[in-house]
Every structure is written in C-alpha cells, then in structure tokens.
mmCIF file of C-alpha atoms and ligand atoms in Angstrom:
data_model
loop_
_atom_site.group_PDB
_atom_site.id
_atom_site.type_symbol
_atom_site.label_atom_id
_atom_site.label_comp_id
_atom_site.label_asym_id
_atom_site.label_seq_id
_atom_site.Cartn_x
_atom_site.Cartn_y
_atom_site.Cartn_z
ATOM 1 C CA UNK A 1 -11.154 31.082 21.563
ATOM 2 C CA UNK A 2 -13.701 33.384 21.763
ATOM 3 C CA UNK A 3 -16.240 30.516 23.744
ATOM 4 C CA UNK A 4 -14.049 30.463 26.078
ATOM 5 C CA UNK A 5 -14.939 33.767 27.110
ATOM 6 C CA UNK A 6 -16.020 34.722 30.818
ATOM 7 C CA UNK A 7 -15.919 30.892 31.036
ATOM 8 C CA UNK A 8 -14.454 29.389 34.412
ATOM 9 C CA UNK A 9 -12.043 26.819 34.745
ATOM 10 C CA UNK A 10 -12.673 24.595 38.141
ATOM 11 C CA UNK A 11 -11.538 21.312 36.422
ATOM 12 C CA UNK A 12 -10.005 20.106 33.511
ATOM 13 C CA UNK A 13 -13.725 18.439 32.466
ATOM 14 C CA UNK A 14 -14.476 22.118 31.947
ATOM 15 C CA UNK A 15 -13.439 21.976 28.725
ATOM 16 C CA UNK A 16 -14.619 19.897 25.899
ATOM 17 C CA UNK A 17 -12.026 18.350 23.496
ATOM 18 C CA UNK A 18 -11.882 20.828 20.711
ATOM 19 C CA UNK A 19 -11.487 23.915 23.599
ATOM 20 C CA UNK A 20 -8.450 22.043 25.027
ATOM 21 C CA UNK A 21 -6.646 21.406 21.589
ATOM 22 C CA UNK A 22 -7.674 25.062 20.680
ATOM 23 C CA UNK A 23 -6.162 25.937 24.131
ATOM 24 C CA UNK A 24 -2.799 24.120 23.392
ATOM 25 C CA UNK A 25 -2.681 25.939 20.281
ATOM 26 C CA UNK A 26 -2.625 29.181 21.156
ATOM 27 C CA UNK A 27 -0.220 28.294 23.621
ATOM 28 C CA UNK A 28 1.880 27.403 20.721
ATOM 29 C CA UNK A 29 1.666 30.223 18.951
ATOM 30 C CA UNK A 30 2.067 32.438 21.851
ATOM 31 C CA UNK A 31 5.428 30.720 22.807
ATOM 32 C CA UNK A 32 6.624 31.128 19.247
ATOM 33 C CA UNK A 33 5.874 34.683 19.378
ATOM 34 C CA UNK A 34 2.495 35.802 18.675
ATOM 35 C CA UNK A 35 1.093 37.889 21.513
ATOM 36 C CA UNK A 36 -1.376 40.341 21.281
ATOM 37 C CA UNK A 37 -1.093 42.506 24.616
ATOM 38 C CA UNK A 38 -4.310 43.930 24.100
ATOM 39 C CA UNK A 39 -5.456 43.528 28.327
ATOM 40 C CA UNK A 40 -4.664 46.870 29.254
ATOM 41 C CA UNK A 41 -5.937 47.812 32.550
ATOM 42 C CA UNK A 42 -7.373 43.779 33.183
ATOM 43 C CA UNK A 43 -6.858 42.974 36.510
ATOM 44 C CA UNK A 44 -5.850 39.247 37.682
ATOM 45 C CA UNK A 45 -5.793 38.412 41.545
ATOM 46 C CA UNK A 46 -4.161 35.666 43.012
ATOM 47 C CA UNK A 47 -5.802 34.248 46.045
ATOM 48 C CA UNK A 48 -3.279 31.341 47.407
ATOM 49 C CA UNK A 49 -3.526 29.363 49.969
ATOM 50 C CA UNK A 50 -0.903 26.978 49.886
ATOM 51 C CA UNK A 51 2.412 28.075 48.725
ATOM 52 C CA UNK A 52 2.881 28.341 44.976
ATOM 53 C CA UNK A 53 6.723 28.987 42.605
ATOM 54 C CA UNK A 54 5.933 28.119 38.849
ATOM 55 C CA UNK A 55 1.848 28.955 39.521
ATOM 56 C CA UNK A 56 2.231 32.092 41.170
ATOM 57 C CA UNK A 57 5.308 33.775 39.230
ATOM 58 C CA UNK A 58 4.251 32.257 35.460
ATOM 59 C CA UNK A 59 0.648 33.698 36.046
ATOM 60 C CA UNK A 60 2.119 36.894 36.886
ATOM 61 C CA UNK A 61 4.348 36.952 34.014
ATOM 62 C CA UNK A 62 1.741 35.898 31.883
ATOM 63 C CA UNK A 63 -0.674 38.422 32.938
ATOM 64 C CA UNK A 64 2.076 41.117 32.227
ATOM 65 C CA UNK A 65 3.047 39.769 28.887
ATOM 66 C CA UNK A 66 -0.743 40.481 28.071
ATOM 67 C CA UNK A 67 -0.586 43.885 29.399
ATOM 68 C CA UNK A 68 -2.218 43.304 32.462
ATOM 69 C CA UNK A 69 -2.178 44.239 35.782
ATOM 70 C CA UNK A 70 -1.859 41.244 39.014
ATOM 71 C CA UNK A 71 -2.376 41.646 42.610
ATOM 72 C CA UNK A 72 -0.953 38.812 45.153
ATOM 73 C CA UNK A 73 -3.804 38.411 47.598
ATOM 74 C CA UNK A 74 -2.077 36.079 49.842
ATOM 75 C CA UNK A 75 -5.129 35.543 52.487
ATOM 76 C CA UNK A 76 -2.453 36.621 55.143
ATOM 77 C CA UNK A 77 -2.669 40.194 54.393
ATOM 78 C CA UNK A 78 -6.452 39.885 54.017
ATOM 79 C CA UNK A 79 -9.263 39.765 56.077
ATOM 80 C CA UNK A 80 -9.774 36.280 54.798
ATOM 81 C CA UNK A 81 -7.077 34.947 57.533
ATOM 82 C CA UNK A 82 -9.811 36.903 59.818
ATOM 83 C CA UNK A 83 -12.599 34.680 58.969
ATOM 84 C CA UNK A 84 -14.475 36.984 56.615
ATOM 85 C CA UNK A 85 -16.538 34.925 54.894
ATOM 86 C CA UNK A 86 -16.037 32.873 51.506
ATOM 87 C CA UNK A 87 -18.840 34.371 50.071
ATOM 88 C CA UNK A 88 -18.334 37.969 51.266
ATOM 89 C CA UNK A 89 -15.081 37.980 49.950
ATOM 90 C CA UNK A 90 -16.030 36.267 46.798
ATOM 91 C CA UNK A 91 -18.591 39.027 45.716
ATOM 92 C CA UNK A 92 -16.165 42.253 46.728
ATOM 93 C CA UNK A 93 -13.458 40.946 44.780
ATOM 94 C CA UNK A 94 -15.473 40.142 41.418
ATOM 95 C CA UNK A 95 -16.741 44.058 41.844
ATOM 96 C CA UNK A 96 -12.726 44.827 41.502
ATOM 97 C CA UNK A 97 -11.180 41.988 39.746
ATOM 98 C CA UNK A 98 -11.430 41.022 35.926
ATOM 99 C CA UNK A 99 -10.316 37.195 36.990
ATOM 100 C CA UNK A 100 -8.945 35.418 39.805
ATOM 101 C CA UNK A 101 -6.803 32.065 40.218
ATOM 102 C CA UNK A 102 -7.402 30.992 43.296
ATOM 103 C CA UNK A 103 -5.245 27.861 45.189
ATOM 104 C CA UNK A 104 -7.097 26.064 48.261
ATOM 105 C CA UNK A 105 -7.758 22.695 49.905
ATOM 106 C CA UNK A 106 -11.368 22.098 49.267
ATOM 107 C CA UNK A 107 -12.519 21.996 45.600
ATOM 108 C CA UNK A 108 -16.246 22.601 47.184
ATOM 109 C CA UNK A 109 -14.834 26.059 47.876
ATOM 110 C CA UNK A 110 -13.588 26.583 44.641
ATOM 111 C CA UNK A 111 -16.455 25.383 43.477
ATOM 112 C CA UNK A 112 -18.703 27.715 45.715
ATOM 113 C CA UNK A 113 -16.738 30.834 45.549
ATOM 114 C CA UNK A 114 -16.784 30.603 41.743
ATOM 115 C CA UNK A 115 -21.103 30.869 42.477
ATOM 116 C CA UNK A 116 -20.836 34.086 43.912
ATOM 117 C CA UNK A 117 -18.235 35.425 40.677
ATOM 118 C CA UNK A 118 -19.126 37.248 37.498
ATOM 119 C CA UNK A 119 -15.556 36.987 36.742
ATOM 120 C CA UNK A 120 -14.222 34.106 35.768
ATOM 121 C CA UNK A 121 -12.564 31.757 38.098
ATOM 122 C CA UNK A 122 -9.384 29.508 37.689
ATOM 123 C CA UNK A 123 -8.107 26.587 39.551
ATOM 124 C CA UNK A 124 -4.448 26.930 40.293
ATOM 125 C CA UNK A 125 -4.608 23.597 42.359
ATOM 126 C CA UNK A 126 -7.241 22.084 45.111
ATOM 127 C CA UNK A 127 -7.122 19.172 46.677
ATOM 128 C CA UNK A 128 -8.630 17.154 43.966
ATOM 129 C CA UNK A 129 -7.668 18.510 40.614
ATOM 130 C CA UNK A 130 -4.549 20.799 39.258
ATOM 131 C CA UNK A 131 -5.950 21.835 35.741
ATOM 132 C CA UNK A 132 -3.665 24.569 34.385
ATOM 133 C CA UNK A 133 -0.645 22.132 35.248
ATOM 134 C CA UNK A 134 -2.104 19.727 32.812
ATOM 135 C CA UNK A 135 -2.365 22.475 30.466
ATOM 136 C CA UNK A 136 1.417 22.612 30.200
ATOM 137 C CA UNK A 137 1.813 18.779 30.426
ATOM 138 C CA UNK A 138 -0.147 18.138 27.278
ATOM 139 C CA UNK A 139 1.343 21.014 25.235
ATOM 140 C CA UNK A 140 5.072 19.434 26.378
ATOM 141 C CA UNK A 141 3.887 16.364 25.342
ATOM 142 C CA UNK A 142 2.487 17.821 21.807
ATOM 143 C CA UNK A 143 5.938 19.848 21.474
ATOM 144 C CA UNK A 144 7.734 16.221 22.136
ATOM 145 C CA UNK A 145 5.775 14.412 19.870
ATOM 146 C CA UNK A 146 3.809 15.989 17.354
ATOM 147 C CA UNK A 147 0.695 15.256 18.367
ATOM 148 C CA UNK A 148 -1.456 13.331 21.538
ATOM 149 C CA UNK A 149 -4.049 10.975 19.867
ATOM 150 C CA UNK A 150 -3.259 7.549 20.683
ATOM 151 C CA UNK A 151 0.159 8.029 22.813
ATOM 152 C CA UNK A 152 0.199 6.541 26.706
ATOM 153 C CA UNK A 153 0.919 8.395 29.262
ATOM 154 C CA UNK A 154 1.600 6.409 32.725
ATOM 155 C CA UNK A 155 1.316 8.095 36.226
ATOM 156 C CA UNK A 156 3.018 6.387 39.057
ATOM 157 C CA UNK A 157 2.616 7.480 42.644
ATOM 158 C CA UNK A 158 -0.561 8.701 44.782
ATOM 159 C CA UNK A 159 -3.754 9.305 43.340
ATOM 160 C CA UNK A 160 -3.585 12.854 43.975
ATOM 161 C CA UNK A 161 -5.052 16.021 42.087
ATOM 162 C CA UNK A 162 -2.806 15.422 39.774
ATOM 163 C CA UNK A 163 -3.616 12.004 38.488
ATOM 164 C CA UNK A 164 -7.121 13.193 38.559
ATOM 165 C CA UNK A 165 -6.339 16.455 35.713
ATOM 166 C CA UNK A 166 -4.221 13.647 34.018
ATOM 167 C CA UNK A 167 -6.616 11.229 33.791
ATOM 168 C CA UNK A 168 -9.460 14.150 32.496
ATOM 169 C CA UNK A 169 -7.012 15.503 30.271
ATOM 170 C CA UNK A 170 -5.361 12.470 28.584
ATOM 171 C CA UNK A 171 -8.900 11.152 28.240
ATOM 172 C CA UNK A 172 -9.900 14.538 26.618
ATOM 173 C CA UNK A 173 -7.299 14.246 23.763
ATOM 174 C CA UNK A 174 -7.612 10.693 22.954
ATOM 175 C CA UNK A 175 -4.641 9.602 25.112
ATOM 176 C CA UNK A 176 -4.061 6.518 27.230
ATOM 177 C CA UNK A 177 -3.930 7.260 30.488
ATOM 178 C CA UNK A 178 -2.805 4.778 33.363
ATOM 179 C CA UNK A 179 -2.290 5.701 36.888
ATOM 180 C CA UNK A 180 -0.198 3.174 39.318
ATOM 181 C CA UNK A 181 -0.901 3.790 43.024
ATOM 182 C CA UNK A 182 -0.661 1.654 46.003
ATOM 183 C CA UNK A 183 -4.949 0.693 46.518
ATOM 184 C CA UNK A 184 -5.080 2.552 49.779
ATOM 185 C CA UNK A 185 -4.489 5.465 47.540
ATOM 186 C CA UNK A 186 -5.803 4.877 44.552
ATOM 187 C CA UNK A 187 -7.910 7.884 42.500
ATOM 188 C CA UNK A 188 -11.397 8.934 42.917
ATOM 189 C CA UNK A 189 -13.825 6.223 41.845
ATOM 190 C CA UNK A 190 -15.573 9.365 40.198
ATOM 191 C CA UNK A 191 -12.990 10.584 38.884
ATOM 192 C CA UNK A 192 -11.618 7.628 37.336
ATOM 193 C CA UNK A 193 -15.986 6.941 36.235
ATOM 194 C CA UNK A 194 -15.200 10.938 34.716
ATOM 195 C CA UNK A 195 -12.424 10.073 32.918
ATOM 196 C CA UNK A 196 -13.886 6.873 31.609
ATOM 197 C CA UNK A 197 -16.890 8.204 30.392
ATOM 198 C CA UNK A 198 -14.992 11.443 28.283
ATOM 199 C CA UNK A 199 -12.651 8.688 26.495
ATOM 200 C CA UNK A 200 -15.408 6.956 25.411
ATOM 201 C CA UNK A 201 -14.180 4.001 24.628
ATOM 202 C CA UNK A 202 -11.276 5.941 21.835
ATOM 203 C CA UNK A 203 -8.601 5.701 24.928
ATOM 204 C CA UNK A 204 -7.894 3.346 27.907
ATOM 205 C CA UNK A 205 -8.250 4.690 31.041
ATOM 206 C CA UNK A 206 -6.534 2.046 33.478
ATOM 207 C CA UNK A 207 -5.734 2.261 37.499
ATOM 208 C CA UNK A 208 -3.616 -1.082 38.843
ATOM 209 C CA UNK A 209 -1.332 -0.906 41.325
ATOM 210 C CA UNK A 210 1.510 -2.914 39.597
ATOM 211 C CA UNK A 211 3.825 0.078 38.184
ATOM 212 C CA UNK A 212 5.808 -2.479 35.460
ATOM 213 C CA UNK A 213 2.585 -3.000 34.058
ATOM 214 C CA UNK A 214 1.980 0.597 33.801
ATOM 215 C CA UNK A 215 5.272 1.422 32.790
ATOM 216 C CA UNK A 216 5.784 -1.091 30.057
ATOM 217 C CA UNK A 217 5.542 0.808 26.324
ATOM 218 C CA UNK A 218 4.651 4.343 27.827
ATOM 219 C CA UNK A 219 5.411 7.163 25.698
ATOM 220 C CA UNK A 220 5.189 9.757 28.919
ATOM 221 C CA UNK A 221 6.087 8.440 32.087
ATOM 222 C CA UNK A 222 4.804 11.023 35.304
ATOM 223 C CA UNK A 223 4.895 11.473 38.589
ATOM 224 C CA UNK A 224 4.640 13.540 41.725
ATOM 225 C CA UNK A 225 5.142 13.974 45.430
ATOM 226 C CA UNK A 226 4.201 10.840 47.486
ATOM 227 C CA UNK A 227 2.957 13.645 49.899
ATOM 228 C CA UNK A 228 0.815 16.491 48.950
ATOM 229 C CA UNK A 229 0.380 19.989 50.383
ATOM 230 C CA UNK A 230 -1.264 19.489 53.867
ATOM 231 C CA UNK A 231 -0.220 15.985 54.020
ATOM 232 C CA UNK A 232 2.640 16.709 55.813
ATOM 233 C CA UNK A 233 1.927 14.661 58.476
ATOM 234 C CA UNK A 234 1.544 11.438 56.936
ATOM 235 C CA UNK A 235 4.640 11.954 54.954
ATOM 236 C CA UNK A 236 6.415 9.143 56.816
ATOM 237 C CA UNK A 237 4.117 6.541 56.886
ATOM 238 C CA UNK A 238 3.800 7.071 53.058
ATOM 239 C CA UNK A 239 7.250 6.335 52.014
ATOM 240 C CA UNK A 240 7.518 2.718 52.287
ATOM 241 C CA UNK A 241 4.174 2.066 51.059
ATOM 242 C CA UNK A 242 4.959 4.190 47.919
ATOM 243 C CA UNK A 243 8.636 2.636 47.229
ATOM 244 C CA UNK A 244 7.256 0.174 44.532
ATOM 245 C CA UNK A 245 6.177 3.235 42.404
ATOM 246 C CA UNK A 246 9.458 5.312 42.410
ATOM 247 C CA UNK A 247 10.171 6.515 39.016
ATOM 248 C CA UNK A 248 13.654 4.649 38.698
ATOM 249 C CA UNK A 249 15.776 3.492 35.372
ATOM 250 C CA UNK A 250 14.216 -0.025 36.062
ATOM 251 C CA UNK A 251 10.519 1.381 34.942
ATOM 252 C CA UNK A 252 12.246 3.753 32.540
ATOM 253 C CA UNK A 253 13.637 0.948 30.530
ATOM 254 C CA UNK A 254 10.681 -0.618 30.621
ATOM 255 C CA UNK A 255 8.916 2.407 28.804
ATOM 256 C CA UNK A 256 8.950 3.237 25.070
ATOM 257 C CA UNK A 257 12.600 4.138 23.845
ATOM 258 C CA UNK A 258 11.613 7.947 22.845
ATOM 259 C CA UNK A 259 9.886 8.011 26.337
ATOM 260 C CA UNK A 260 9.707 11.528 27.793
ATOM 261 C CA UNK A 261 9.895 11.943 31.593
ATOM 262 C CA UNK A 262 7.947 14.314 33.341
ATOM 263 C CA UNK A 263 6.837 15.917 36.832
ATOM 264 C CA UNK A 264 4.883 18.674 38.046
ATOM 265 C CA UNK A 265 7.688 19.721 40.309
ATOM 266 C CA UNK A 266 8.566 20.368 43.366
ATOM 267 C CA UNK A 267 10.284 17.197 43.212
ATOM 268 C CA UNK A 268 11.689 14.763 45.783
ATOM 269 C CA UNK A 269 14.839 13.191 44.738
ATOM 270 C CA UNK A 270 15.334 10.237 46.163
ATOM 271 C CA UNK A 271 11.690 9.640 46.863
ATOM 272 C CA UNK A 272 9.166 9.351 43.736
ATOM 273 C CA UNK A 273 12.079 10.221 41.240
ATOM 274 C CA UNK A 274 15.800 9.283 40.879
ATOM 275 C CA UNK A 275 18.310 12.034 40.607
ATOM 276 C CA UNK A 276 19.030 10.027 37.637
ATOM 277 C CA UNK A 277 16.210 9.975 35.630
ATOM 278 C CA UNK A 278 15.281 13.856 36.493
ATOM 279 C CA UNK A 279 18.192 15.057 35.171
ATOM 280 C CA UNK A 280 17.915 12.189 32.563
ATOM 281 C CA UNK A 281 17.934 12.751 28.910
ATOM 282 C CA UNK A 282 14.293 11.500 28.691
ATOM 283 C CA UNK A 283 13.277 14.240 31.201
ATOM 284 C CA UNK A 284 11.409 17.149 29.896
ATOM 285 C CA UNK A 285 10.235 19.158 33.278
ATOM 286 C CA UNK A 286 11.987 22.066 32.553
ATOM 287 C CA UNK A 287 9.964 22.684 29.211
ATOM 288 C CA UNK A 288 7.315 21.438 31.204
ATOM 289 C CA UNK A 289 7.838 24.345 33.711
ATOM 290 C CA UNK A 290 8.504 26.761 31.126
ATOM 291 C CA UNK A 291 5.011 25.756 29.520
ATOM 292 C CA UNK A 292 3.008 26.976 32.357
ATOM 293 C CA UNK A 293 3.479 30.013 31.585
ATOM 294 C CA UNK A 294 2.205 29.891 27.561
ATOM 295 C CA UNK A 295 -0.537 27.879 28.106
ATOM 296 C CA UNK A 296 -1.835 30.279 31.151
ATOM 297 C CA UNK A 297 -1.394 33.050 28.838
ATOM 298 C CA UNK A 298 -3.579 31.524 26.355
ATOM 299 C CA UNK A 299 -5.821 30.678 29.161
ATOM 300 C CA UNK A 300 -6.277 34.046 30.475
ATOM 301 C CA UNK A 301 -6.010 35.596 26.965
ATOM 302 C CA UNK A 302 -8.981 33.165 26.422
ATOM 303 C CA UNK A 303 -11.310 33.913 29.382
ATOM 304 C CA UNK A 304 -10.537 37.483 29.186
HETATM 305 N N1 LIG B 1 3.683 22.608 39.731
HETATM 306 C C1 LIG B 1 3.250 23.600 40.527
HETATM 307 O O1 LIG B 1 2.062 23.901 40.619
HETATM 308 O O2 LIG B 1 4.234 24.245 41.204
HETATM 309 P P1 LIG B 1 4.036 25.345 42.342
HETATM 310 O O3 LIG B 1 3.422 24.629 43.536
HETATM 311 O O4 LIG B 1 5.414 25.854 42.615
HETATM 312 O O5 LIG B 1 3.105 26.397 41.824
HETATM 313 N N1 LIG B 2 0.217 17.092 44.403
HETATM 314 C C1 LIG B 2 1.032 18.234 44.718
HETATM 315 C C2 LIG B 2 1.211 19.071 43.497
HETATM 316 C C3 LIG B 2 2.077 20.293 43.710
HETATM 317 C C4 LIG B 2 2.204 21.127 42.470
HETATM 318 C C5 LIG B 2 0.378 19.019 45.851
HETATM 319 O O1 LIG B 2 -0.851 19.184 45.814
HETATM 320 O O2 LIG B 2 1.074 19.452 46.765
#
C-alpha cells in the first residue's frame, strides 16, 4: 500500500476503490497473523475530543503491535483547552509526531488542521463522517460473506456521520447502500450527491424514510445511536420521532435469512436496537469491534 503513504484520511472518499479493498486486505492478513513491526520509534498522537473506548484503546494497540510508540493528548492536559490556537498547535505537533488521529465536532477543523500537517492526519470521528469505523464494518462484512460487490447493506436511524462513511464506503465497493431516517434527519444532500456519484450507477444508493422498505432483503442491517456525541440535549425529543426505525425482530425478519446485524457501538438497548437482536445470532458487533483494531493497523501501517 505503498500510495497510501503520507496520505491523510479526512473521509472515507479519500480513498479510491482499489485503496479501500487493498486496505481491507491487509487487514486480513494482519488479523491472520502477518505483521511486520517494522515502526520502531513512529510516534502516533491521539488528539480526542469527545470521549472514545474501541477508537482510542484499538489505535493504541495497533500502534504497539507495529512497534510504535502513542501519546494520549487529551486537549485537557494541553494548552488546547487554553485556547491555543488550531493552527499553532497543528504545526508543533507535526514537528514531533509521525501521525495523529484526531476526534472533534467540526470536520472544517479536521479539515484545516490537516493544512497545517506534514504528517498525515486521520479521522477518528467528526461530526459528519466516522471513516476508520467503516473500515472495520466492510472487512466484517467481507469476513461474513466472502466478498462486498453487489450485497445491501441498510442503515436505519439518524443520518449521522455514520450513515455518511456508510454510504461513501458501500458505494466505494460496489455495495447497496440504503439509509432509513425520519426526513427531519435525513443525510447530507452532498453527501448522499457524494455517494451517488462514486457508485456510478454499479450500486443503489437510496434514502426513504420507510425502514420495511429498507429492511426488506438486506444482507447487513446497521444502526446507531438516535443521539450523537454533543446531542445530548435533544436526546428526548428524538426518541419518539426515531421509534419507527428501531432495529427490532419485525425488520430483522424482513431482511435476508443469512442477514448479519451490526452497530458501531456504544449501543442503546432498548432504543435503536433490541436486547434481542444485539445479542442475536445474526449480530456480528463484536467482530465488528474486534476489526477496528486490524484494519487501523493496516491503516497506519499504510500511511506510515
Ligand atoms: N465505535 C466507536 O467509535 O466507539 P468509541 O466511541 O468507543 O471509540
Ligand atoms: N454517531 C455516534 C457514533 C459513536 C461511535 C456519535 O457520533 O456519537
């Protein structure tokens, strides 16, 4: 993966189709074994500003499986929590670091901290896309399957930064992609135009709000929090708009038979998922979870 080199990796339409299947490869072949831990003395930082289980910990152990070296730069015990600026910050850390993940609100700040980097820059979640999640989903789905051309995946739930990677990625790999959401919270018109355009008319990219419709014949059925990080507040108001879209055994059985279940996690029992179907024998998120950290390893091992 040697063009993936110094490369960064703001969104998911970062990639072109032949780096993400190479991608998913190596992430194969690293979880069956082959690792070279040839980063000695490379240096990933973590710069997090929302809080972070499976990204944090399966970047760190990914960085150590490669030999390298992480620092936690939780802008708390930085003088980013003092209001030094983006872009001050940005260009002393790419004089120390050899890469940085970085987990904000604003994808513009991604976008323009990455400006100010040599190094290269990953998303570990914004506000509008969550790429290296998407990473794990496909290879999951790959590992489930055997391959990705031409399956469906269905998202149900709030348009969120994760329906946006899906849509990217599933559109990427020749995969259906349809994403149910009530239309006050439907995706990004640009996103969904994105997505649209890179399937090029080999895979359907579909939004509706009528989840049966989405459901019906899915291979992968997804969801995730009716709430995101920094939503908080609205997390009331949400729930009985979002009811309609819970993933339930009603729009299970009306998926494909060999349908695989999966979610980001955290999860909400009880709200987009059923204790029933999570723990399900269609579900798949704890391979899912597991997969974060081999496809981040080939990741880093990639841009590195
Ligand atoms: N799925 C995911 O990104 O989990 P964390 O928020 O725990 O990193
Ligand atoms: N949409 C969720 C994903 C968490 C991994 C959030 O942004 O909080």
């Amino acid at each position: 993966m040697t063009e993936l080199k110094g490369r960064d990796l703001l969104s998911l339409a970062d990639l072109n189709r032949d780096e993400l299947m190479g991608l998913l490869d190596l992430a194969a072949g690293m979880k069956a074994g082959k690792i070279n831990r040839s980063h000695e003395r490379k240096v990933l930082g973590l710069l997090f500003s929302k809080a972070s289980t499976r990204t944090r910990v399966s970047f760190t152990v990914a960085m150590y499986q490669l030999g390298g070296q992480v620092i936690d730069l939780n802008p708390n015990v930085t003088q980013v929590s003092r209001g030094e600026p983006l872009a001050d910050t940005a260009r002393v850390l790419d004089r120390y670091l050899d890469v940085v993940a970085i987990r904000t609100f604003d994808q513009a700040d991604l976008e323009a901290f990455a400006g100010y980097c040599q190094m290269p820059v990953i998303n570990a979640l914004t506000d509008q896309e969550h790429p290296c999640q998407v990473l794990a989903d496909l290879l999951t789905v790959q590992e489930a399957f055997g391959k990705l051309d031409g399956l469906t995946l269905s998202y149900l739930g709030d348009g969120n930064n994760m329906a946006h990677s899906l849509m990217l990625g599933c559109a990427l790999v020749g995969m259906n992609v349809r994403v149910a959401a009530p239309s006050e919270y439907s995706p990004d018109p640009k996103i969904v135009a994105q997505a649209t355009a890179l399937a090029d008319g080999r895979s359907e990219v579909l939004v509706t709000t009528d989840a049966e419709l989405a459901a019906k014949g899915a291979q992968v059925l997804y969801t995730d929090v009716w709430a995101s990080m920094g939503q908080e507040d609205s997390a009331e108001s949400r729930g009985p708009v979002f009811t309609p879209y819970q993933l339930n055994e009603h729009l299970q059985a009306l998926a494909d038979p060999e349908v695989i279940v999966l979610h980001c996690l955290p999860a909400h029992r009880g709200e987009e998922i059923t204790e029933a179907v999570i723990e399900g024998q269609h579900s798949r998120v704890w391979d899912q979870a597991e997969n974060r950290l081999h496809a981040q390893k080939a990741l880093l091992a990639s841009v590195l």
